[in-house]
Amino acid sequence: MIYLFCGLLSGAVLGAIGVPLFRKDDTLESAIIEETEWDLLQRKKEVILGNSQDLDFEYKCGKLSDQDYQKIRGEMSAEAAMVLQEIESIESSKDLDALIRREISARRGKSKGSAHTATCASCGATNPPSNKFCADCGAKIKH
Ligand SMILES: [Zn+2]
């Protein structure tokens, strides 16, 4: 979860730096960074669905025996079911992740308020609440 967040963050930073200089490289780089397990599973699902269509086609053309067709088809549905299950579990954990992130940003927004900072009465600079003296002008801060 933390790793994913860092990946997204560094992706955003790289994007911001890279856009004016190397537009092509930037899109390539962010595409790699954004390649998640979920994306891989989605592609896997498409491959399996594509394969099963091919299988149906080959069976209809008479290239496969009933026995082979049933066997391969069974294996494919088992694999598809597994991939779908994994996708589902990732999607539900992503929801949780989004909830946590929303909670964190809400807290950060609150901490910008006056309750968590000390404003210098002398120069108006914002100081951390632990500061007894202003970092800008050195005046004593009243809490
Ligand atoms: Zn000050």
Short mmCIF file of C-alpha atoms and ligand atoms in Angstrom, two decimals:
data_model
loop_
_atom_site.label_atom_id
_atom_site.label_comp_id
_atom_site.label_asym_id
_atom_site.label_seq_id
_atom_site.Cartn_x
_atom_site.Cartn_y
_atom_site.Cartn_z
CA MET A 1 0.00 0.00 0.00
CA ILE A 2 2.77 2.40 0.96
CA TYR A 3 4.82 1.17 -1.98
CA LEU A 4 1.94 1.86 -4.33
CA PHE A 5 1.47 5.34 -2.93
CA CYS A 6 5.20 6.10 -3.32
CA GLY A 7 5.06 4.80 -6.86
CA LEU A 8 2.18 7.11 -7.71
CA LEU A 9 3.88 10.02 -5.98
CA SER A 10 7.22 9.58 -7.76
CA GLY A 11 5.28 9.06 -10.98
CA ALA A 12 3.61 12.41 -10.51
CA VAL A 13 6.94 14.07 -9.71
CA LEU A 14 8.66 12.52 -12.71
CA GLY A 15 5.72 13.55 -14.84
CA ALA A 16 5.89 17.15 -13.67
CA ILE A 17 9.62 17.33 -14.42
CA GLY A 18 9.57 15.27 -17.58
CA VAL A 19 6.64 16.81 -19.44
CA PRO A 20 8.32 19.93 -20.83
CA LEU A 21 11.58 18.14 -21.68
CA PHE A 22 10.84 14.59 -22.83
CA ARG A 23 7.19 14.11 -23.55
CA LYS A 24 7.65 10.69 -25.12
CA ASP A 25 9.91 9.39 -22.37
CA ASP A 26 7.52 10.69 -19.76
CA THR A 27 4.52 8.83 -21.11
CA LEU A 28 6.59 5.67 -21.43
CA GLU A 29 7.87 6.01 -17.89
CA SER A 30 4.50 6.69 -16.31
CA ALA A 31 3.03 3.78 -18.25
CA ILE A 32 5.58 1.49 -16.62
CA ILE A 33 5.01 2.95 -13.17
CA GLU A 34 1.25 2.68 -13.46
CA GLU A 35 1.46 -0.97 -14.49
CA THR A 36 -0.06 -2.58 -11.43
CA GLU A 37 -0.97 -6.13 -10.58
CA TRP A 38 -4.55 -5.22 -11.44
CA ASP A 39 -3.53 -4.21 -14.97
CA LEU A 40 -1.65 -7.46 -15.41
CA LEU A 41 -4.68 -9.43 -14.26
CA GLN A 42 -6.94 -7.51 -16.64
CA ARG A 43 -4.64 -8.40 -19.51
CA LYS A 44 -4.49 -12.00 -18.36
CA LYS A 45 -8.27 -12.10 -18.33
CA GLU A 46 -8.42 -10.77 -21.88
CA VAL A 47 -5.87 -13.35 -23.02
CA ILE A 48 -7.89 -16.17 -21.47
CA LEU A 49 -11.11 -14.91 -23.05
CA GLY A 50 -9.35 -14.58 -26.38
CA ASN A 51 -7.93 -18.08 -26.08
CA SER A 52 -11.32 -19.56 -25.27
CA GLN A 53 -12.77 -17.88 -28.36
CA ASP A 54 -9.97 -19.40 -30.42
CA LEU A 55 -10.67 -22.73 -28.80
CA ASP A 56 -14.35 -22.53 -29.70
CA PHE A 57 -13.42 -21.62 -33.24
CA GLU A 58 -10.98 -24.50 -33.60
CA TYR A 59 -13.52 -26.91 -32.13
CA LYS A 60 -16.17 -25.75 -34.60
CA CYS A 61 -13.68 -26.22 -37.43
CA GLY A 62 -13.19 -29.80 -36.30
CA LYS A 63 -9.55 -29.35 -35.29
CA LEU A 64 -10.18 -30.59 -31.76
CA SER A 65 -11.74 -33.76 -30.41
CA ASP A 66 -14.62 -33.52 -27.93
CA GLN A 67 -12.35 -34.82 -25.21
CA ASP A 68 -9.58 -32.28 -25.84
CA TYR A 69 -12.07 -29.47 -26.14
CA GLN A 70 -13.75 -30.27 -22.80
CA LYS A 71 -10.41 -30.68 -21.06
CA ILE A 72 -8.88 -27.41 -22.28
CA ARG A 73 -12.14 -25.56 -21.80
CA GLY A 74 -12.31 -26.74 -18.18
CA GLU A 75 -8.75 -25.61 -17.50
CA MET A 76 -9.45 -22.22 -19.06
CA SER A 77 -12.59 -21.60 -17.00
CA ALA A 78 -10.73 -22.55 -13.83
CA GLU A 79 -7.97 -20.09 -14.68
CA ALA A 80 -10.48 -17.40 -15.63
CA ALA A 81 -12.32 -17.87 -12.34
CA MET A 82 -9.04 -17.53 -10.44
CA VAL A 83 -8.08 -14.33 -12.29
CA LEU A 84 -11.54 -12.84 -11.75
CA GLN A 85 -11.32 -13.62 -8.05
CA GLU A 86 -7.92 -11.94 -7.78
CA ILE A 87 -9.22 -8.87 -9.63
CA GLU A 88 -12.15 -8.70 -7.24
CA SER A 89 -9.96 -8.89 -4.15
CA ILE A 90 -7.63 -6.17 -5.49
CA GLU A 91 -10.58 -3.94 -6.31
CA SER A 92 -12.01 -4.27 -2.82
CA SER A 93 -8.61 -3.52 -1.22
CA LYS A 94 -8.24 -0.52 -3.52
CA ASP A 95 -11.47 0.86 -2.15
CA LEU A 96 -10.04 0.53 1.34
CA ASP A 97 -6.85 2.23 0.21
CA ALA A 98 -8.82 5.13 -1.25
CA LEU A 99 -10.78 5.47 1.97
CA ILE A 100 -7.58 5.65 4.02
CA ARG A 101 -6.04 8.17 1.68
CA ARG A 102 -9.15 10.34 1.85
CA GLU A 103 -9.00 10.17 5.64
CA ILE A 104 -5.34 11.21 5.67
CA SER A 105 -5.87 14.17 3.35
CA ALA A 106 -8.85 15.27 5.47
CA ARG A 107 -6.62 15.24 8.54
CA ARG A 108 -3.89 17.14 6.73
CA GLY A 109 -6.40 19.78 5.72
CA LYS A 110 -7.46 20.18 9.33
CA SER A 111 -3.87 20.45 10.60
CA LYS A 112 -3.40 23.54 8.44
CA GLY A 113 -5.86 25.33 10.71
CA SER A 114 -4.87 27.59 13.57
CA ALA A 115 -5.14 24.82 16.19
CA HIS A 116 -1.94 23.14 14.98
CA THR A 117 0.23 26.12 14.10
CA ALA A 118 1.45 29.13 16.01
CA THR A 119 1.35 32.48 14.25
CA CYS A 120 3.94 35.03 15.32
CA ALA A 121 2.27 38.15 16.70
CA SER A 122 5.31 40.22 15.74
CA CYS A 123 5.88 39.32 12.07
CA GLY A 124 2.96 37.02 11.21
CA ALA A 125 5.11 34.02 10.25
CA THR A 126 3.61 30.56 10.75
CA ASN A 127 5.59 28.37 13.14
CA PRO A 128 5.20 24.78 14.27
CA PRO A 129 3.29 24.56 17.57
CA SER A 130 6.40 23.30 19.35
CA ASN A 131 8.27 26.56 18.67
CA LYS A 132 8.52 28.87 21.66
CA PHE A 133 10.23 31.55 19.62
CA CYS A 134 9.51 32.63 16.04
CA ALA A 135 11.82 31.03 13.49
CA ASP A 136 11.66 34.20 11.40
CA CYS A 137 12.18 37.07 13.83
CA GLY A 138 12.90 35.40 17.17
CA ALA A 139 9.99 36.98 19.04
CA LYS A 140 8.36 34.92 21.77
CA ILE A 141 5.23 33.11 20.60
CA LYS A 142 2.13 33.04 22.76
CA HIS A 143 0.23 29.75 22.60
ZN ZN B 1 8.11 36.46 13.97
#
